Tab-separated table of C-alpha atoms in Angstrom:
chain	number	residue	atom	x	y	z
A	3	MET	CA	-30.781	-149.108	148.267
A	4	SER	CA	-32.450	-149.552	151.262
A	5	THR	CA	-35.415	-151.648	151.636
A	6	GLU	CA	-37.543	-148.635	152.399
A	7	SER	CA	-36.871	-146.987	148.947
A	8	THR	CA	-37.509	-150.363	146.943
A	9	LEU	CA	-40.407	-150.672	148.387
A	10	TRP	CA	-41.844	-147.353	147.704
A	11	GLN	CA	-40.542	-147.541	144.023
A	12	ARG	CA	-42.515	-150.855	144.057
A	13	SER	CA	-45.276	-149.100	145.612
A	14	ARG	CA	-45.121	-146.509	142.987
A	15	GLN	CA	-44.720	-148.679	139.904
A	16	ALA	CA	-47.936	-150.885	140.827
A	17	ALA	CA	-49.729	-147.565	140.947
A	18	TYR	CA	-48.512	-146.467	137.775
A	19	ALA	CA	-49.361	-149.614	136.251
A	20	GLU	CA	-52.968	-149.821	137.722
A	21	ILE	CA	-53.459	-146.229	136.217
A	22	THR	CA	-52.240	-147.343	132.976
A	23	SER	CA	-54.487	-150.397	133.030
A	24	VAL	CA	-57.650	-148.345	133.990
A	25	ALA	CA	-56.965	-145.670	131.532
A	26	MET	CA	-56.494	-148.120	128.847
A	27	ARG	CA	-59.762	-149.818	129.391
A	28	LEU	CA	-61.779	-146.713	129.225
A	29	PHE	CA	-59.792	-145.540	126.291
A	30	LEU	CA	-60.402	-148.280	124.358
A	31	ASP	CA	-64.197	-148.317	125.632
A	32	GLN	CA	-65.370	-144.901	124.994
A	33	GLY	CA	-62.189	-143.430	123.033
A	34	PHE	CA	-59.513	-141.209	123.967
A	35	GLU	CA	-61.019	-138.169	123.114
A	36	ARG	CA	-63.902	-138.547	125.404
A	37	THR	CA	-62.025	-140.030	128.255
A	38	THR	CA	-60.971	-137.019	130.679
A	39	ILE	CA	-58.406	-137.034	133.569
A	40	ASP	CA	-61.320	-136.428	136.172
A	41	GLN	CA	-63.051	-139.732	134.694
A	42	ILE	CA	-59.110	-141.734	135.025
A	43	ALA	CA	-58.833	-140.250	138.434
A	44	SER	CA	-61.802	-141.320	139.763
A	45	THR	CA	-62.401	-144.625	138.413
A	46	ALA	CA	-58.433	-145.492	139.891
A	47	GLY	CA	-59.350	-144.134	143.194
A	48	ILE	CA	-56.775	-140.988	143.151
A	49	SER	CA	-57.134	-137.574	143.355
A	50	ARG	CA	-56.589	-135.223	139.933
A	51	ARG	CA	-53.399	-133.981	141.572
A	52	SER	CA	-52.514	-137.753	142.298
A	53	PHE	CA	-52.640	-138.497	138.692
A	54	PHE	CA	-50.031	-135.597	137.658
A	55	ARG	CA	-47.687	-137.036	139.908
A	56	TYR	CA	-47.600	-140.402	137.411
A	57	PHE	CA	-48.101	-138.598	134.279
A	58	GLY	CA	-47.742	-135.142	132.647
A	59	THR	CA	-50.580	-135.375	130.204
A	60	LYS	CA	-53.365	-137.840	129.105
A	61	GLU	CA	-51.076	-138.645	126.006
A	62	ASP	CA	-48.308	-139.785	128.069
A	63	ILE	CA	-50.493	-142.902	129.244
A	64	VAL	CA	-50.537	-144.103	126.041
A	65	LEU	CA	-47.147	-143.057	124.614
A	66	GLY	CA	-45.172	-142.806	127.795
A	67	ASP	CA	-43.146	-145.869	127.237
A	68	LEU	CA	-42.104	-144.417	124.124
A	69	ALA	CA	-39.378	-141.974	125.709
A	70	SER	CA	-37.769	-145.119	127.774
A	71	GLN	CA	-38.105	-147.036	124.761
A	72	GLY	CA	-35.623	-144.204	122.978
A	73	GLU	CA	-33.067	-144.553	125.749
A	74	ARG	CA	-33.351	-148.501	125.135
A	75	MET	CA	-32.721	-148.380	121.541
A	76	ARG	CA	-29.655	-146.257	122.163
A	77	ASP	CA	-28.098	-148.805	124.338
A	78	ALA	CA	-29.294	-151.263	121.767
A	79	LEU	CA	-27.847	-149.330	118.750
A	80	GLU	CA	-24.358	-148.951	120.899
A	81	LYS	CA	-23.966	-152.580	121.519
A	82	VAL	CA	-23.946	-153.022	117.720
A	83	PRO	CA	-20.190	-153.117	116.337
A	84	LEU	CA	-19.138	-150.177	114.606
A	85	THR	CA	-18.340	-152.267	111.829
A	86	VAL	CA	-22.352	-152.561	110.701
A	87	GLY	CA	-23.560	-149.583	108.636
A	88	PRO	CA	-25.827	-147.162	110.031
A	89	TRP	CA	-29.327	-148.729	108.244
A	90	GLU	CA	-28.689	-152.155	109.548
A	91	ALA	CA	-27.400	-151.214	113.051
A	92	LEU	CA	-30.825	-149.033	113.338
A	93	ARG	CA	-32.670	-151.916	112.249
A	94	GLN	CA	-30.846	-154.299	114.874
A	95	ALA	CA	-31.872	-151.648	117.663
A	96	LEU	CA	-35.405	-151.768	116.326
A	97	HIS	CA	-35.401	-155.230	116.843
A	98	ALA	CA	-33.675	-155.126	120.242
A	99	VAL	CA	-36.366	-153.225	121.790
A	100	ASP	CA	-39.195	-154.971	119.729
A	101	ALA	CA	-40.226	-151.974	118.178
A	102	LEU	CA	-40.470	-154.017	115.102
A	103	GLU	CA	-43.076	-156.297	116.966
A	104	PHE	CA	-46.635	-155.814	117.133
A	105	ASP	CA	-49.410	-158.268	117.758
A	106	PRO	CA	-52.897	-158.295	116.725
A	107	GLY	CA	-55.743	-157.716	119.178
A	108	VAL	CA	-55.050	-154.920	121.991
A	109	THR	CA	-52.176	-153.760	120.505
A	110	LEU	CA	-54.051	-153.220	117.039
A	111	LYS	CA	-56.753	-151.171	118.904
A	112	ILE	CA	-54.032	-149.351	120.690
A	113	ALA	CA	-52.183	-148.388	117.199
A	114	THR	CA	-55.710	-147.503	115.657
A	115	MET	CA	-56.518	-145.073	118.363
A	116	MET	CA	-52.877	-143.524	118.496
A	117	TYR	CA	-52.617	-143.016	114.582
A	118	GLY	CA	-56.585	-141.633	114.712
A	119	THR	CA	-56.082	-139.210	117.401
A	120	PRO	CA	-54.338	-135.876	116.678
A	121	SER	CA	-52.894	-134.900	119.840
A	122	LEU	CA	-51.802	-138.851	120.169
A	123	ARG	CA	-50.111	-138.520	116.973
A	124	SER	CA	-48.273	-134.888	117.741
A	125	ARG	CA	-46.579	-136.522	120.974
A	126	SER	CA	-45.653	-139.465	118.910
A	127	ILE	CA	-43.842	-137.053	116.766
A	128	GLU	CA	-42.158	-135.293	119.593
A	129	LYS	CA	-41.067	-138.381	121.487
A	130	HIS	CA	-39.333	-139.551	118.357
A	131	LEU	CA	-37.701	-136.243	118.029
A	132	HIS	CA	-36.361	-137.061	121.414
A	133	TRP	CA	-35.034	-140.791	119.898
A	134	GLN	CA	-33.320	-138.681	117.019
A	135	SER	CA	-31.104	-136.520	119.230
A	136	LEU	CA	-30.462	-139.994	121.229
A	137	LEU	CA	-29.487	-141.842	118.507
A	138	VAL	CA	-27.397	-139.220	116.091
A	139	PRO	CA	-24.284	-139.660	117.851
A	140	ASP	CA	-24.061	-143.198	117.494
A	141	ILE	CA	-24.719	-142.955	113.763
A	142	ARG	CA	-22.387	-140.065	113.241
A	143	ARG	CA	-19.375	-142.416	114.601
A	144	ARG	CA	-20.487	-145.287	111.935
A	145	LEU	CA	-20.241	-142.632	109.397
A	146	GLY	CA	-16.603	-141.734	110.267
A	147	LEU	CA	-17.557	-138.230	111.532
A	148	ALA	CA	-16.060	-136.782	114.570
A	149	ASP	CA	-18.619	-136.384	117.689
A	150	ASP	CA	-18.450	-132.686	117.526
A	151	ASP	CA	-18.822	-132.437	113.799
A	152	ALA	CA	-22.423	-130.776	113.022
A	153	SER	CA	-21.513	-129.558	109.592
A	154	ASP	CA	-22.837	-132.996	108.021
A	155	PRO	CA	-26.764	-133.772	107.882
A	156	ALA	CA	-26.166	-137.357	107.125
A	157	PRO	CA	-26.580	-139.027	110.612
A	158	ALA	CA	-29.540	-136.728	111.167
A	159	ALA	CA	-31.293	-137.386	108.048
A	160	ILE	CA	-30.556	-141.339	108.577
A	161	VAL	CA	-31.877	-141.189	111.917
A	162	ALA	CA	-35.150	-139.115	110.722
A	163	SER	CA	-35.477	-141.374	107.815
A	164	SER	CA	-35.579	-144.375	109.674
A	165	ILE	CA	-37.779	-143.146	112.459
A	166	ALA	CA	-40.294	-141.872	109.544
A	167	CYS	CA	-39.825	-145.479	107.859
A	168	LEU	CA	-41.146	-147.245	110.941
A	169	ASP	CA	-43.948	-144.673	111.541
A	170	ALA	CA	-45.426	-145.301	108.006
A	171	ALA	CA	-44.764	-149.133	108.440
A	172	GLY	CA	-46.954	-148.958	111.243
A	173	GLU	CA	-50.077	-146.833	109.899
A	174	LEU	CA	-49.899	-149.155	106.898
A	175	TRP	CA	-49.938	-152.289	109.551
A	176	VAL	CA	-52.756	-150.576	111.190
A	177	THR	CA	-54.712	-149.699	108.135
A	178	GLY	CA	-54.631	-153.126	106.905
A	179	GLY	CA	-56.071	-154.172	110.000
A	180	GLY	CA	-53.257	-155.585	111.793
A	181	VAL	CA	-52.401	-158.322	109.011
A	182	GLY	CA	-48.609	-158.923	107.904
A	183	ASP	CA	-45.440	-158.283	109.521
A	184	LEU	CA	-44.146	-154.937	110.954
A	185	ALA	CA	-40.549	-155.471	110.184
A	186	ALA	CA	-41.429	-156.640	106.696
A	187	LEU	CA	-42.982	-153.244	106.197
A	188	TYR	CA	-40.442	-151.394	107.608
A	189	ASP	CA	-37.757	-153.264	105.381
A	190	ARG	CA	-39.678	-152.314	102.752
A	191	ALA	CA	-40.128	-148.563	103.678
A	192	VAL	CA	-36.369	-148.317	104.354
A	193	ALA	CA	-35.876	-149.916	100.722
A	194	ALA	CA	-37.813	-147.404	98.994
A	195	VAL	CA	-36.172	-144.741	100.789
A	196	ARG	CA	-32.818	-145.609	100.165
A	197	LEU	CA	-33.717	-146.918	96.676
A	198	ARG	CA	-34.904	-143.159	95.622
A	199	ALA	CA	-32.712	-141.046	97.773
């Protein structure tokens, strides 16, 4: 990689981080719905057109990392030995990407905003569906199914259930004011699904 492209990449990452920081301050101060893209661009000192070079939607500012987190989770899942069962492997992968770690304070405010804003919730579900497409192939192999065997719904059902358990645990954590251990809530949600399945 040339020095010029490295410099460009660092500049782009710095701009991305700055826009994200400005937008999150506005979201937390005045609410997600009341904050406009034009206001974010103006406060960040960029044009509306420049904003769209970094983000496709306002929701992507809050949830943009979810897509890359799905790819990191797939990579983490593939590092778990195939001898580990699907549920435990998914749990290890969630831990590896810190998806089961929430810190009080700002994280609670962001999570509260996400669970309380329909457009953010909808976008979150869309990104979790992307996670599912990334994780199902590994779970299929863990269940001893051929890579091209699309007749068994178990891999997709297990991944979708795991993601739903994460979502349920996150919402409960937010409702409880950020008190408690998200990983423990996730484990309880998974246990409930598996016990009553």
